Coordinates of C-alpha atoms in Angstrom, one line a residue:
X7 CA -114.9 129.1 6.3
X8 CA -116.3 125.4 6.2
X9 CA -119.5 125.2 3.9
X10 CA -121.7 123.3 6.7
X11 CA -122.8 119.9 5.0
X12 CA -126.5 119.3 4.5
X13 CA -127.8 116.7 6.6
X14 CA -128.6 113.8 3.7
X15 CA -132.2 112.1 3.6
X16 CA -132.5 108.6 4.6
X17 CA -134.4 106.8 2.0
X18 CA -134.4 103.8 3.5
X19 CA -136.4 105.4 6.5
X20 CA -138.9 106.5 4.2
X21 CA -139.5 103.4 2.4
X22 CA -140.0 101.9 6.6
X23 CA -142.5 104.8 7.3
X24 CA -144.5 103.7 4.1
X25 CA -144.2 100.2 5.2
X26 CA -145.4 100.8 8.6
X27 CA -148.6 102.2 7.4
X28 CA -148.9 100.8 4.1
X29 CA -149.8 104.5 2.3
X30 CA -147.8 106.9 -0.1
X31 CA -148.5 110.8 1.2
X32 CA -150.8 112.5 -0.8
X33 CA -151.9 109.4 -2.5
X34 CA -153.9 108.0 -0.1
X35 CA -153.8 104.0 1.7
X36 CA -152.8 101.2 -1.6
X37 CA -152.7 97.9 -0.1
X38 CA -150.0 96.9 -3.0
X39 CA -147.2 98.8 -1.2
X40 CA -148.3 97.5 2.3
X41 CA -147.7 93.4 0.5
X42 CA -144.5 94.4 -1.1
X43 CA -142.6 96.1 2.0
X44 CA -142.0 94.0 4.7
X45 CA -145.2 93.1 5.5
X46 CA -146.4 96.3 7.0
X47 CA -150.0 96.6 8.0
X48 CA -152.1 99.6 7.7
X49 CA -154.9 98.9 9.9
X50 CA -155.2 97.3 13.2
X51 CA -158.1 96.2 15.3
X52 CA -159.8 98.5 17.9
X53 CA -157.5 98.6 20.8
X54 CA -158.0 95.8 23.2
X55 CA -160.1 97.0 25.8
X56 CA -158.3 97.9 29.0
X57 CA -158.6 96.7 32.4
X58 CA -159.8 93.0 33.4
X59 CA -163.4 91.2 33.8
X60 CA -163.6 89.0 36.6
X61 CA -166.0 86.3 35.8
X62 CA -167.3 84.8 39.2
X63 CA -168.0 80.7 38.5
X64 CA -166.3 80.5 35.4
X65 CA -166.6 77.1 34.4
X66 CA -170.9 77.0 35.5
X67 CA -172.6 76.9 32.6
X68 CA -173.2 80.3 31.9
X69 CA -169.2 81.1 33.4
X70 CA -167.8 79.6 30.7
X71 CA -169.7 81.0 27.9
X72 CA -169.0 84.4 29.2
X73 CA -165.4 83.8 29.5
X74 CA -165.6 82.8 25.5
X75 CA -167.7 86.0 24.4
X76 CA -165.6 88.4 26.4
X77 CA -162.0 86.8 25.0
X78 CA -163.6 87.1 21.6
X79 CA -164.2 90.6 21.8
X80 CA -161.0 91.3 23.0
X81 CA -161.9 91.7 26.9
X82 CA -158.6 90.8 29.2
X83 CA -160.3 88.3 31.8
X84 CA -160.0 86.5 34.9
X85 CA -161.9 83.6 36.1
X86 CA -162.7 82.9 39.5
X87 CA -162.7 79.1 39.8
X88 CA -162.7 76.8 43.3
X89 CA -160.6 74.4 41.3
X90 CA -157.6 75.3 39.2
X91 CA -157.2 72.0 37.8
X92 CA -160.4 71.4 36.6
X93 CA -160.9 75.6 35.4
X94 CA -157.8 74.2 33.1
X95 CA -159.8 71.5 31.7
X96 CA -162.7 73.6 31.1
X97 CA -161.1 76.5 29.9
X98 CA -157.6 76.3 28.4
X99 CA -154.3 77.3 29.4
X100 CA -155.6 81.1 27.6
X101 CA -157.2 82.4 30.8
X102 CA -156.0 83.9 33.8
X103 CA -157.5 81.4 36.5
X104 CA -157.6 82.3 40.2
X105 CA -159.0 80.2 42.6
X106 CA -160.9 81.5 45.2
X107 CA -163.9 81.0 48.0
X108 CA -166.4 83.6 47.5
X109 CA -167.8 82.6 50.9
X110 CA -164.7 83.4 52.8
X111 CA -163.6 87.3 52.1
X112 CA -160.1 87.0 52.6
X113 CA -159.8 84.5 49.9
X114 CA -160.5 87.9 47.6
X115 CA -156.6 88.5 47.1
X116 CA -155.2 91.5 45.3
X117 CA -154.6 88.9 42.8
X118 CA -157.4 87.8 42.0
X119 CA -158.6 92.0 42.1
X120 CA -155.9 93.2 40.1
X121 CA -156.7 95.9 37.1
X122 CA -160.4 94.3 37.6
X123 CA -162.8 97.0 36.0
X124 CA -166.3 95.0 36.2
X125 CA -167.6 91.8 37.3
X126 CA -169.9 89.0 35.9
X127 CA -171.3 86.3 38.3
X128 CA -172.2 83.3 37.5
X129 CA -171.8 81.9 40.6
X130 CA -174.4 79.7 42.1
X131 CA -175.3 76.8 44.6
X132 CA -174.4 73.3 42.6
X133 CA -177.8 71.3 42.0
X134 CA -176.6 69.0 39.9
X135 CA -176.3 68.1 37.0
X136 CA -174.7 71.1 35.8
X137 CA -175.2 70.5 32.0
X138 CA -178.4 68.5 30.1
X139 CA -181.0 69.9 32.5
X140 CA -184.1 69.8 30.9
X141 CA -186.7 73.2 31.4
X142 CA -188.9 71.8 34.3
X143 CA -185.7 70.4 36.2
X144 CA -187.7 69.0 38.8
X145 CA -186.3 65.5 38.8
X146 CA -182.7 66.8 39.3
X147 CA -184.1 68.3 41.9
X148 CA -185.4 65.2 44.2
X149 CA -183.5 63.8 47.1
X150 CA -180.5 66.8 46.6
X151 CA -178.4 66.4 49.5
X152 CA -176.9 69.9 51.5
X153 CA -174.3 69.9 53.2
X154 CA -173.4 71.1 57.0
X155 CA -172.9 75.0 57.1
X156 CA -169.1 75.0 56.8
X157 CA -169.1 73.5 53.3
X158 CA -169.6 76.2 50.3
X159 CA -172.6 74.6 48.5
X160 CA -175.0 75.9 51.1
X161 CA -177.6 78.4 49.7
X162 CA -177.1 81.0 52.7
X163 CA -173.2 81.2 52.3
X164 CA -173.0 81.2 48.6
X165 CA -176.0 83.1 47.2
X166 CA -176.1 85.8 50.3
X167 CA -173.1 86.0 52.2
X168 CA -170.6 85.0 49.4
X169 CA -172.3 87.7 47.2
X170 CA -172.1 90.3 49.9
X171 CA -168.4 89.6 50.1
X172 CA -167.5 89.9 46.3
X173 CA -169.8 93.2 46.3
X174 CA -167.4 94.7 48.5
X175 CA -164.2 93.4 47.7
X176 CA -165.3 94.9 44.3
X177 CA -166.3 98.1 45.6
X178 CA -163.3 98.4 47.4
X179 CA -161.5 98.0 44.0
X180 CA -162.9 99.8 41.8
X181 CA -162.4 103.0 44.0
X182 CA -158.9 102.7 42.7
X183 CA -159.2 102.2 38.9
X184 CA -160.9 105.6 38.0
X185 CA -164.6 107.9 37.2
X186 CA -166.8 105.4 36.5
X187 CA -167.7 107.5 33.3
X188 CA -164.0 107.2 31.4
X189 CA -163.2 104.8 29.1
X190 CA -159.5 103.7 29.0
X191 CA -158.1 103.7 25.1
X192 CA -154.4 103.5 26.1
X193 CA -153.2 102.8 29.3
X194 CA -149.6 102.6 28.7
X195 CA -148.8 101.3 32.2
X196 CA -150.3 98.0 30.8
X197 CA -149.2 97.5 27.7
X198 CA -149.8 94.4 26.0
X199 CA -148.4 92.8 22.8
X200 CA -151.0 94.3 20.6
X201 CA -150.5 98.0 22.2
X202 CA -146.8 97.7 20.7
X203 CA -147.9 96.9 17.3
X204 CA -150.5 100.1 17.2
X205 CA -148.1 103.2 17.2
X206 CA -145.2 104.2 14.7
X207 CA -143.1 107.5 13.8
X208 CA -144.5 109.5 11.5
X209 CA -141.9 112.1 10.6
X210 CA -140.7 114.9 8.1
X211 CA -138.9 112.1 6.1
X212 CA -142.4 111.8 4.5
X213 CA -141.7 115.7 2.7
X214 CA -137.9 114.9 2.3
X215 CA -137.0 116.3 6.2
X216 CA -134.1 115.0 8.4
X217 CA -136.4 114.8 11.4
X218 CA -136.1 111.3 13.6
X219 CA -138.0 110.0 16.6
X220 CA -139.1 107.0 18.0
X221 CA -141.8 105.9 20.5
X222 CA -140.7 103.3 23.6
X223 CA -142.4 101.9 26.8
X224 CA -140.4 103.3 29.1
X225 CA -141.0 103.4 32.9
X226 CA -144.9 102.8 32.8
X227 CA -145.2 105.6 30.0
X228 CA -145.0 105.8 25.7
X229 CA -141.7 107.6 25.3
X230 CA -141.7 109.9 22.8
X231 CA -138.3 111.2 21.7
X232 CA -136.2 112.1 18.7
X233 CA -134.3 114.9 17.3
X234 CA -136.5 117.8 15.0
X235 CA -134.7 119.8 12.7
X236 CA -136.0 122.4 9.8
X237 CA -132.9 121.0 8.0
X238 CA -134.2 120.1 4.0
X239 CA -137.6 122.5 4.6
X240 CA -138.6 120.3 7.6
X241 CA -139.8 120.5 11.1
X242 CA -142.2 118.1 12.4
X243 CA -142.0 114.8 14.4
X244 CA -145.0 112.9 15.6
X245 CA -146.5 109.0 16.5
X246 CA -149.5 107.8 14.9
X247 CA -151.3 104.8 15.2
X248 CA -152.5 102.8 12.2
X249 CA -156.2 103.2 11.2
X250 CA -158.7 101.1 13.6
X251 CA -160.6 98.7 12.2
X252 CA -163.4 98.9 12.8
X253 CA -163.3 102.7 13.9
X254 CA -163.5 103.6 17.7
X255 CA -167.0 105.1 18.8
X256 CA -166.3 107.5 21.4
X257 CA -169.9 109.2 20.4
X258 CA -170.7 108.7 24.0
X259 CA -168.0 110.5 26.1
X260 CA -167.6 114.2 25.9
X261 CA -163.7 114.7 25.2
X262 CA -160.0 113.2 25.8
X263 CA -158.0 113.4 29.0
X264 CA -154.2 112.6 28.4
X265 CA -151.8 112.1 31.1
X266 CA -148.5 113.4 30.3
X267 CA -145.0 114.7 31.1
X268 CA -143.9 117.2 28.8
X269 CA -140.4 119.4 28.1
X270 CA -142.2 123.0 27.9
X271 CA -143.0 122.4 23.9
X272 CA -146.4 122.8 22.3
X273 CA -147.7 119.7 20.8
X274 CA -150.8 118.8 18.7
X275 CA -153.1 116.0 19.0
X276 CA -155.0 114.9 16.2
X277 CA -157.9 112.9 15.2
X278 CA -158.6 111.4 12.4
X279 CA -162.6 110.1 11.1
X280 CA -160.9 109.1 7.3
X281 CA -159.2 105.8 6.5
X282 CA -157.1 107.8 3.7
X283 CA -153.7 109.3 4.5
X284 CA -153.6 112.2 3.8
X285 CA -157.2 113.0 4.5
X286 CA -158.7 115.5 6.8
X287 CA -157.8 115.9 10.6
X288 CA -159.0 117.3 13.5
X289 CA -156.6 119.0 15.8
X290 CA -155.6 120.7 19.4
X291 CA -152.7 122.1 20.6
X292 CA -151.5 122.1 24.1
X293 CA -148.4 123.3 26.0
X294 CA -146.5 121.3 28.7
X295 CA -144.3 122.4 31.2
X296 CA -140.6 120.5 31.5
X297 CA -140.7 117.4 34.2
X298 CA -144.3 118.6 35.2
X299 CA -147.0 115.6 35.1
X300 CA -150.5 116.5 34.4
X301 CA -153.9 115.8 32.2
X302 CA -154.7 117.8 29.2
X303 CA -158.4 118.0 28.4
X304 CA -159.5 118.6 25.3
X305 CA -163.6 118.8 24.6
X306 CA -164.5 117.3 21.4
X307 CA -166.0 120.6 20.1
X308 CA -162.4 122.3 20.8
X309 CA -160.6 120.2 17.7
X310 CA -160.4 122.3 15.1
X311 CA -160.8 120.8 11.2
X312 CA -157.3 121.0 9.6
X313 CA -156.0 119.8 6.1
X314 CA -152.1 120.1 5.8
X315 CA -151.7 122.7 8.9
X316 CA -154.8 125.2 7.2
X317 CA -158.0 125.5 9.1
X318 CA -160.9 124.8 7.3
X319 CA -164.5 126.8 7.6
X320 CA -166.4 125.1 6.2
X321 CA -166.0 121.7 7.2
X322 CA -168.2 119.3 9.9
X323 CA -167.2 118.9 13.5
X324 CA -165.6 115.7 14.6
X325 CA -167.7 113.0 14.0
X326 CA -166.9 110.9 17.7
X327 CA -168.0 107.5 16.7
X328 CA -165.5 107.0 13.9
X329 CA -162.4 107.7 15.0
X330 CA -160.1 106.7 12.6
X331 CA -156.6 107.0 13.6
X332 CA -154.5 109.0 16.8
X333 CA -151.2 111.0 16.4
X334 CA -149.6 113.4 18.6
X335 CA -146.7 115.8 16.6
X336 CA -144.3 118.2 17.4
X337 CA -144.0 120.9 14.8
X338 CA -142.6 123.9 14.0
X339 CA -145.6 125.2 12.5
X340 CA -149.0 126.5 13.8
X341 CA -152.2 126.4 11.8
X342 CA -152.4 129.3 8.6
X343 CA -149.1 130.0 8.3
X344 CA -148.2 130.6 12.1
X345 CA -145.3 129.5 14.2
X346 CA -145.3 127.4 17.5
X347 CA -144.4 130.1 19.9
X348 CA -142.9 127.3 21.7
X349 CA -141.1 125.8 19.1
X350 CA -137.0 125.1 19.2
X351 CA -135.1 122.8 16.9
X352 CA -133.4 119.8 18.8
X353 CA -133.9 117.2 21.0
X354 CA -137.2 116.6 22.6
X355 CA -139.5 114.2 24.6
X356 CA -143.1 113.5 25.7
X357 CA -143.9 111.1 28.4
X358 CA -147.8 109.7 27.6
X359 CA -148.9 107.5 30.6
X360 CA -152.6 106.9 29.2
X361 CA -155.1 108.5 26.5
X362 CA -159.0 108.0 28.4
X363 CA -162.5 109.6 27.0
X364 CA -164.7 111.4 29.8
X365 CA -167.7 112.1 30.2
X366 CA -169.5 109.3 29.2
X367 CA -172.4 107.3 30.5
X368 CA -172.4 105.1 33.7
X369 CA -171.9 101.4 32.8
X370 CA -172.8 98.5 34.9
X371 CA -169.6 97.4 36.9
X372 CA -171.7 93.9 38.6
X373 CA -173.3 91.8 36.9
X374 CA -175.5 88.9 38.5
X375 CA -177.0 86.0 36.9
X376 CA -179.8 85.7 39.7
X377 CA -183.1 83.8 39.3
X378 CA -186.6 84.1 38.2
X379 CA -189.0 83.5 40.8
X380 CA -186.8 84.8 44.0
X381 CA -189.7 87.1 45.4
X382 CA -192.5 84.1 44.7
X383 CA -191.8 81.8 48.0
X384 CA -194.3 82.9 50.7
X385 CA -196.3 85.5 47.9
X386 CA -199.9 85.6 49.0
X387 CA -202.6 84.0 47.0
X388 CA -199.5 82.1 45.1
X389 CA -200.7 78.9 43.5
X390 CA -197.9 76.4 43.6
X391 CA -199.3 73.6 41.4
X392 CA -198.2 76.3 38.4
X393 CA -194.5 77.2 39.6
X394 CA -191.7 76.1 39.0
X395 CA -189.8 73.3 40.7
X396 CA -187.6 75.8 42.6
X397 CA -190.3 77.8 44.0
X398 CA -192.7 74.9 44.9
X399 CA -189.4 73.4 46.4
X400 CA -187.7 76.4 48.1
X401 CA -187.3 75.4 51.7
X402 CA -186.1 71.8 50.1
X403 CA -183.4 73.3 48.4
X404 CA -182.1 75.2 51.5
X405 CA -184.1 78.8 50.3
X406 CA -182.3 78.9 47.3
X407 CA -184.5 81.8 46.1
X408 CA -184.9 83.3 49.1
X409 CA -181.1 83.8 49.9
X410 CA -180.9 84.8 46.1
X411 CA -183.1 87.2 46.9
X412 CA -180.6 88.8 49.4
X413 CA -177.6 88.5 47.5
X414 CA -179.7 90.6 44.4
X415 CA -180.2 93.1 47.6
X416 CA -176.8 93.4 48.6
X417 CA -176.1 94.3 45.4
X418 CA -178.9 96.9 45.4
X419 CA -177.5 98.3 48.7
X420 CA -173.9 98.3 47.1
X421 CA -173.6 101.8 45.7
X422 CA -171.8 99.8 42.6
X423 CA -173.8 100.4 39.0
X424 CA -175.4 97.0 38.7
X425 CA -177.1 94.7 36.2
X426 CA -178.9 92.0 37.9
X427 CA -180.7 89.2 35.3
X428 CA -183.5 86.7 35.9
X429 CA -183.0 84.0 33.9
X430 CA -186.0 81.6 33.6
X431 CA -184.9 77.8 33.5
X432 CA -181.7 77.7 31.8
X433 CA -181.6 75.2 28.9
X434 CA -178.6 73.7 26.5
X435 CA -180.8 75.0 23.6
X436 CA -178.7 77.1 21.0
X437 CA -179.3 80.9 21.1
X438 CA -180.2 83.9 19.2
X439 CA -184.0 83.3 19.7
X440 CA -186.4 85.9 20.3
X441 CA -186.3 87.1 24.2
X442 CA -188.8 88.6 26.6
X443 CA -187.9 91.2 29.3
X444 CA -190.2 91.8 31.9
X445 CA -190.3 92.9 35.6
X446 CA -192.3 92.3 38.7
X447 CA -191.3 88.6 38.9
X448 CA -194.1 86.5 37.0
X449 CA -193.2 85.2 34.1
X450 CA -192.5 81.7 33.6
X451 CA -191.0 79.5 30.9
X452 CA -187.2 78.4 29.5
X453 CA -183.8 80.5 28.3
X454 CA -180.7 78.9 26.7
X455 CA -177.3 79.6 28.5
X456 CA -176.1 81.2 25.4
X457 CA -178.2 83.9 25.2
X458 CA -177.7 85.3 29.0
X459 CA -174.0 84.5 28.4
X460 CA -174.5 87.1 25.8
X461 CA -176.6 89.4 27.7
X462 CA -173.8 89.5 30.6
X463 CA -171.6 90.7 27.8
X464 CA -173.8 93.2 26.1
X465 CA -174.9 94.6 29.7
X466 CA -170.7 95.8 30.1
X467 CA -171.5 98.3 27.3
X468 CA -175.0 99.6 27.6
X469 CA -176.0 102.4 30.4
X470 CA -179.1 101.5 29.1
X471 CA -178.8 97.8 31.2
X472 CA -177.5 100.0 34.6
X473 CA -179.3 99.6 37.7
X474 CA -181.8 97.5 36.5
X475 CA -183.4 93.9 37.6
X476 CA -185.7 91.8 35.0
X477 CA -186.4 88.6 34.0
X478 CA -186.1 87.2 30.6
X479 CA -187.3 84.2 29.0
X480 CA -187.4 83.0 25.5
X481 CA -190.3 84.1 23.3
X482 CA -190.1 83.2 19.4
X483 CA -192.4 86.2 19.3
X484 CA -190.0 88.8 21.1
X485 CA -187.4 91.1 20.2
X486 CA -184.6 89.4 18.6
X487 CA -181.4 89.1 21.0
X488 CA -179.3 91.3 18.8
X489 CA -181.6 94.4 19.9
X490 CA -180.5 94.5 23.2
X491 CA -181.3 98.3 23.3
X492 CA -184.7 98.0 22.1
X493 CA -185.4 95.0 25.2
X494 CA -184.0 97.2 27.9
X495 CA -186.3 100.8 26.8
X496 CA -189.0 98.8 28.0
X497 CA -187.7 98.7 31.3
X498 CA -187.8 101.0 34.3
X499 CA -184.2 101.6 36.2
X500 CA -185.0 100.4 39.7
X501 CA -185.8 102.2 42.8
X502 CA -184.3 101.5 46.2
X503 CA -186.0 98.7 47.0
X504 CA -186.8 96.0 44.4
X505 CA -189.4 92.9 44.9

């Protein structure tokens, strides 16, 4: 009888493991190996953030500061513009550009919709000029000329009726991209060039095994597939991603949903909150069944503390808000000693369509960049010597503030989790001054662009900022801008009806 060969261990695979993730088992994460193998990295940044921010009036002012903060924190966005060529000039060839009429609803393609998860408008009625205003504005404001009702710069069409037609062409959308209280980590129906760069095979090679897989984007889905053998003492397969830098806060959901298709195995998932290799890790198994799709939920407090497949009892629960690294593995064993029940050497595979958190907090999904002053035309007892030029010159300008005014309430009416700002006079001045939030529509005074382009932004991630109207204003004496959390607890969420 034939002595059956022993499968042979593939160094080279193991020296393309280490590269991948720049560590040596057991040793921990040395950058010298990372520098001498290929180039391999062993962190990455946080994931891009899924799904696309439509910025209405992307090259205004405020538009196109927006657009920059939201590409620089990794944000995939799309620009509504009502001229492509000139959104090209302003912008760069590095933005999605769509141009569209806000003020005529079936202008709102699918295309300019598409994978849209929130909206920022910027949009308002031209009263030129755009840039170099000065804090009172009133001279720009003498002899403006408005149009008949069929062109877009009139203050009914665009600040009411265009509004009213991007709220529900927005609503209308966002009914089909999910809870408003997930958060998207991996959707890998839309990958994108960084996705491909975050996930490698982590295998039995690593303790001298003959195990092999590989993870693909195949058919909307990460692939995972390989062979698993317990040839050489082995047993395991799994995809990890390389350490997230900085680390993923998912302190705010409650747990992980993961749309699969499975083959009837158990796998694990696995969370790590250390940088090092071979550090601590936080696990769940779950069963599939073969060619069945579904969602696994796992509750944070179900991961159980695990250092080389043995529980540990005394240990910390999962800290949520630094998330360290993903991996999902296929292994012969258990935790303690224990076998999967489901376990079989041999071919495998794992279809992953997306990796979400739930639970979390509801986040504004519409932004407007509104006005201060919009309740002030017609308020009894007003005295218009003291207001600004756009109050003391409402009916001038068309009602400007008035049909401002009923686009904020359209957006009220909505149903959609909103963020509507007051800016006071808008200014070229350079940001990160103090800032004043108040309510009831009184204040007065100046705001640069760059600080409500970086409210916008800040609003996307703070429940704190949902369903909430305010004005702000610059105030050398106010909170700084970076404590955006600190401005909006002074703040009351609104009630149905807001003056």
């Amino acid at each position: 009888m034939t002595e059956q060969k022993r499968p042979k261990w593939d160094a080279g695979r193991f020296w393309k493991t280490l590269s991948y993730f720049g560590a040596v088992p057991f040793l921990g994460n040395i950058s010298w190996i990372r520098n001498l193998l290929s180039g391999g990295k062993s962190t990455i940044s946080t994931p891009e953030k899924p799904g696309v921010i439509l910025v209405a009036g992307a090259t205004g002012g405020v538009g196109k500061r927006v657009v920059q903060k939201l590409q620089q924190r990794g944000y995939s966005v799309r620009g509504l513009v009502r001229d492509l060529k000139q959104g090209r000039e302003m912008l760069g060839t590095g933005v999605d550009l769509v141009d569209a009429d806000i003020t005529l609803a079936d202008s709102l393609s699918d295309r300019l919709l598409q994978d849209v998860t929130a909206v920022i408008s910027c949009i308002g009625t031209r009263v030129q000029p755009v840039e170099g205003d000065t804090p009172t504005r009133e001279k720009y404001y003498q002899g403006i000329k408005f149009y008949t009702p069929e062109v877009v710069d009139v203050p009914e069409q665009v600040e009411y009726r265009g509004i009213q037609n991007l709220v529900d062409a927005t609503r209308r959308q966002l009914a089909t991209v999910g809870a408003p209280h997930e958060k998207v980590i991996f959707d890998f129906s839309k990958p994108t060039d960084n996705l491909k760069e975050i996930w490698g095979a982590l295998d039995d090679i690593v303790m001298g095994g003959v195990s092999e897989s590989n993870v693909r984007l195949v058919n909307a889905t990460a692939y995972f597939s390989g062979n698993v053998s317990t040839s050489n003492s082995g047993g395991f397969v799994s995809i990890r991603t390389r350490n997230f830098e900085p680390p993923l806060d998912l302190s705010a959901y409650q747990g992980i949903d993961i749309r699969i298709k499975g083959d009837g195995k158990r796998y694990k998932f696995i969370l790590r909150t250390d940088p090092k290799w071979d550090s601590i890790s936080y696990c769940y198994s779950f069963d599939t069944v073969s060619n069945i799709e579904f969602t696994v939920r796992i509750p944070f407090s179900e991961f159980i503390p695990v250092f080389r497949a043995k529980t540990l009892k005394d240990c910390p629960p999962l800290d949520a808000s630094q998330i360290r690294s993903v991996q999902i593995m296929l292994s012969k064993f258990e935790y303690d000693g224990e076998l999967n029940p489901k376990f079989t050497p041999g071919p495998f595979q794992l279809q992953i369509q997306s990796l979400k958190a739930y639970g979390g907090p509801t986040l504004p999904r519409f932004i407007q960049v509104s006005s201060a002053g919009v309740t002030r035309p017609g308020r009894p007892g007003l005295d218009l010597e003291s207001e600004p030029p756009a109050v003391r010159m409402n009916e001038q300008l068309g009602g400007i503030l008035t049909w401002k005014l009923r686009g904020e309430e359209a957006i009220r009416a909505s149903g959609l989790p909103y963020t509507i700002i007051r800016p006071c006079a808008l200014t070229e001045e350079q940001g990160g001054e103090g800032l004043m939030f108040e309510q009831g529509d009184n204040i007065k005074g100046k705001v640069s662009r760059e600080d409500i382009a970086e409210l916008c932004v800040q609003a996307l991630e703070l429940p704190e900022a949902c369903n909430m109207t305010f004005e702000v204003k610059a105030d050398p004496a106010g909170s700084r801008a970076e404590d955006w959390r600190g401005l909006f607890a002074r703040l009351e969420r609104d009630r149905q009806t807001v003056r």
